[in-house]
Coordinates of C-alpha atoms in Angstrom, one line a residue:
M106 CA 125.3 81.0 83.3
I107 CA 127.5 80.0 86.2
E108 CA 128.6 83.6 86.6
F109 CA 125.1 84.6 87.6
E110 CA 124.0 81.5 89.5
N111 CA 123.3 81.8 93.2
K112 CA 123.0 85.5 92.7
I113 CA 126.7 86.0 93.2
F114 CA 126.7 89.4 91.5
L115 CA 123.0 90.3 92.2
K116 CA 122.7 94.0 93.3
K117 CA 126.4 94.5 93.1
K118 CA 128.5 97.3 91.5
F119 CA 132.1 96.9 90.6
D120 CA 134.6 99.2 92.2
F121 CA 137.2 99.7 89.5
E122 CA 140.0 100.7 92.0
K123 CA 139.3 97.5 93.9
L124 CA 139.4 95.5 90.7
K125 CA 142.9 96.8 90.1
E126 CA 144.0 96.1 93.6
F127 CA 142.7 92.6 93.3
G128 CA 144.8 92.0 90.3
F129 CA 142.7 92.9 87.2
S130 CA 144.6 94.5 84.3
F131 CA 142.9 97.0 82.0
E132 CA 143.1 96.1 78.4
N133 CA 141.1 97.4 75.5
N134 CA 138.5 99.0 77.8
T135 CA 138.1 95.7 79.6
Y136 CA 139.2 94.6 83.0
V137 CA 140.8 91.2 82.8
Y138 CA 141.8 88.8 85.6
T139 CA 143.3 85.3 85.3
E140 CA 143.9 82.7 88.1
D141 CA 145.1 79.2 88.0
F142 CA 143.3 76.8 90.3
L143 CA 143.0 73.1 91.2
N144 CA 146.8 72.6 91.2
S145 CA 147.1 74.7 88.1
N146 CA 145.1 72.3 86.0
F147 CA 142.6 75.0 85.2
K148 CA 142.7 78.7 84.6
A149 CA 139.8 81.1 85.3
V150 CA 139.6 84.1 82.9
I151 CA 137.3 86.9 84.0
E152 CA 136.5 89.9 81.8
I153 CA 134.5 92.9 83.0
S154 CA 133.4 95.7 80.6
D155 CA 129.7 96.5 80.2
V156 CA 128.9 93.0 81.3
L157 CA 130.8 90.3 83.1
K158 CA 132.1 87.3 81.1
G159 CA 134.0 84.3 82.3
K160 CA 135.5 81.1 81.1
V161 CA 137.6 78.2 82.4
I162 CA 140.6 77.0 80.4
D163 CA 141.9 73.4 80.7
N164 CA 145.6 74.1 81.0
L165 CA 146.5 70.7 79.6
S166 CA 144.7 71.2 76.3
N167 CA 144.6 75.0 76.4
E168 CA 141.0 74.9 75.4
E169 CA 137.8 76.0 77.3
Y170 CA 136.6 73.4 79.7
M171 CA 133.0 73.0 78.3
P172 CA 131.7 70.3 80.7
L173 CA 131.6 73.1 83.3
R174 CA 128.6 74.6 81.3
I175 CA 126.6 71.5 80.8
E176 CA 124.2 70.8 83.7
S177 CA 123.9 67.1 82.9
F178 CA 127.6 66.8 83.5
D179 CA 127.4 66.3 87.3
G180 CA 130.2 63.9 88.0
D181 CA 132.5 64.5 91.1
Y182 CA 135.3 66.0 89.1
V183 CA 133.2 68.4 87.0
C184 CA 131.4 69.5 90.2
K185 CA 134.7 70.0 91.9
V186 CA 135.9 72.3 89.0
R187 CA 132.6 74.1 89.0
E188 CA 132.6 74.8 92.7
A189 CA 136.2 76.0 92.6
Y190 CA 135.4 78.4 89.8
K191 CA 132.3 79.7 91.7
S192 CA 134.6 80.3 94.7
I193 CA 136.8 82.6 92.7
L194 CA 133.7 84.5 91.4
K195 CA 132.4 84.9 94.9
R196 CA 135.8 86.2 96.2
I197 CA 135.7 88.8 93.4
A198 CA 132.2 89.8 94.3
D199 CA 133.0 90.1 98.0
I200 CA 136.2 92.0 97.6
C201 CA 135.7 94.1 94.4
C202 CA 132.0 95.1 94.6
T203 CA 129.8 97.4 96.6
D204 CA 126.1 96.7 97.3
V205 CA 123.7 98.4 95.0
F206 CA 120.2 97.6 96.1
F207 CA 118.3 100.4 94.3
A208 CA 118.1 102.3 91.1
D209 CA 118.9 105.8 92.3
D210 CA 122.2 106.9 93.8
Q211 CA 120.6 108.7 96.8
A212 CA 118.6 105.5 97.7
N213 CA 121.9 103.6 97.8
R214 CA 123.6 106.3 99.9
I215 CA 120.8 106.2 102.4
T216 CA 120.9 102.5 102.5
K217 CA 124.6 102.6 103.3
F218 CA 123.9 105.2 106.1
I219 CA 121.2 103.0 107.6
D220 CA 123.5 100.0 107.6
E221 CA 126.3 102.0 109.2
T222 CA 124.0 103.5 111.8
Y223 CA 121.7 100.6 112.7
G224 CA 123.4 97.5 111.2
V225 CA 120.3 96.9 109.0
K226 CA 120.3 96.0 105.3
P227 CA 117.0 95.9 103.3
D228 CA 115.2 92.7 102.6
F229 CA 113.0 92.2 99.6
P230 CA 109.8 90.3 100.6
W231 CA 108.1 90.7 97.3
K232 CA 111.1 89.7 95.2
D233 CA 111.1 93.0 93.4
D234 CA 112.8 96.4 93.7
N235 CA 111.0 97.3 97.0
G236 CA 113.2 97.0 100.1
V237 CA 112.1 96.9 103.7
F238 CA 114.2 98.0 106.6
R239 CA 113.3 96.3 109.9
H240 CA 114.3 96.6 113.6
L241 CA 116.6 93.7 114.5
D242 CA 114.9 93.0 117.8
N243 CA 111.2 93.1 116.9
N244 CA 111.2 92.8 113.0
K245 CA 109.0 95.9 112.7
W246 CA 109.5 98.1 109.6
F247 CA 110.9 101.5 110.1
S248 CA 111.3 102.4 106.5
L249 CA 110.5 101.1 103.0
I250 CA 112.2 102.1 99.8
M251 CA 110.2 101.6 96.6
Y252 CA 110.6 102.2 92.9
V253 CA 107.5 104.0 91.6
S254 CA 106.5 106.5 88.9
L255 CA 105.9 110.1 89.9
D256 CA 102.4 109.7 88.5
A257 CA 101.7 106.9 91.1
L258 CA 102.8 109.2 93.8
L259 CA 101.5 112.6 92.7
K260 CA 98.8 111.8 90.1
N261 CA 100.5 114.3 87.8
G262 CA 100.8 112.3 84.6
D263 CA 104.6 112.1 84.9
N264 CA 105.7 108.5 84.3
R265 CA 109.3 109.0 85.3
K266 CA 110.3 106.3 87.8
L267 CA 112.4 107.0 90.9
N268 CA 113.0 105.6 94.4
I269 CA 111.0 106.9 97.3
I270 CA 111.4 106.1 101.0
N271 CA 108.4 105.8 103.3
L272 CA 109.0 106.9 106.9
K273 CA 106.9 107.2 110.0
I274 CA 106.5 110.7 111.4
D275 CA 105.4 112.6 114.5
T276 CA 101.9 113.4 113.4
S277 CA 102.1 116.9 115.0
K278 CA 104.7 117.8 112.4
R279 CA 102.9 116.4 109.4
D280 CA 101.7 119.7 107.9
E281 CA 105.1 121.2 108.4
L282 CA 106.7 118.4 106.6
Y283 CA 104.3 118.6 103.7
E284 CA 105.6 122.2 103.1
I285 CA 109.0 120.7 102.1
D286 CA 109.5 120.1 98.4
G287 CA 110.0 116.3 97.9
I288 CA 107.9 115.2 100.9
Y289 CA 104.4 113.8 100.2
P290 CA 101.6 111.8 101.8
A291 CA 102.8 108.2 102.0
F292 CA 102.4 106.0 98.9
H293 CA 100.3 102.9 99.8
M294 CA 100.6 103.6 103.6
N295 CA 98.6 105.5 106.2
H296 CA 98.8 109.2 105.3
K297 CA 98.3 110.3 108.9
M298 CA 101.4 108.5 110.2
W299 CA 103.7 108.0 107.2
I300 CA 105.3 110.2 104.5
S301 CA 107.0 109.4 101.2
V302 CA 110.3 111.2 100.5
V303 CA 111.7 111.3 96.9
L304 CA 115.3 110.1 96.7
D305 CA 116.4 112.2 93.7
D306 CA 118.5 114.6 95.8
T307 CA 115.7 117.1 96.1
I308 CA 116.3 116.7 99.9
S309 CA 119.7 116.4 101.4
D310 CA 121.0 113.1 102.7
E311 CA 121.3 114.7 106.2
K312 CA 117.6 115.7 106.2
V313 CA 116.5 112.2 104.9
M314 CA 118.6 110.6 107.7
E315 CA 117.1 112.9 110.3
L316 CA 113.7 111.6 109.1
V317 CA 114.9 108.0 109.2
T318 CA 116.1 108.4 112.8
C319 CA 112.7 109.8 113.7
S320 CA 110.9 106.8 112.0
F321 CA 113.3 104.4 113.7
D322 CA 112.6 105.8 117.1
L323 CA 108.8 105.9 116.6
T324 CA 108.7 102.2 115.5
K325 CA 110.8 100.7 118.3

């Protein structure tokens, strides 16, 4: 579907207040936005409820413009309509969405704090839900957020999945840190130098960011 091509809405969450400010109306539990484009020859109709749906209406015939949906229709005019519609979708994504990189709320809050503090967003080298944060100058990792089961982390038979963050530590403080509920030997990394912190609000954002700062400084 065009609405999900080029990852326009990938890892995005709609901000409903921003939708209203953008011009969406709220009808029957659905946010609806319409916009004429290409000299008012076409109308984009975007609906957002549990999922996003969209269509393009040919204003001359008042019917949906189906060539837009057929890949083999690649003439100049169809492509022009398609690109104009994508531009509207991208504008909605840029203005009305916030980035949601991870499954758990605390993971996303920490991601926002890291971006605000260091200007770094995660990249996803394995094309999955595991995001790496790197120094901008040397490309070294200073943290890694993963989505794992508690059993993988603790070997306790609990298959509940959650986000964890791996961080480098001052090794002299390792035993002290292990005394804190929610901090464990690093999953899939050197246990002497790295820890895993669960991001389920067991530990406050402030404490997690304190540990992020330490990891950032140790990996410069």
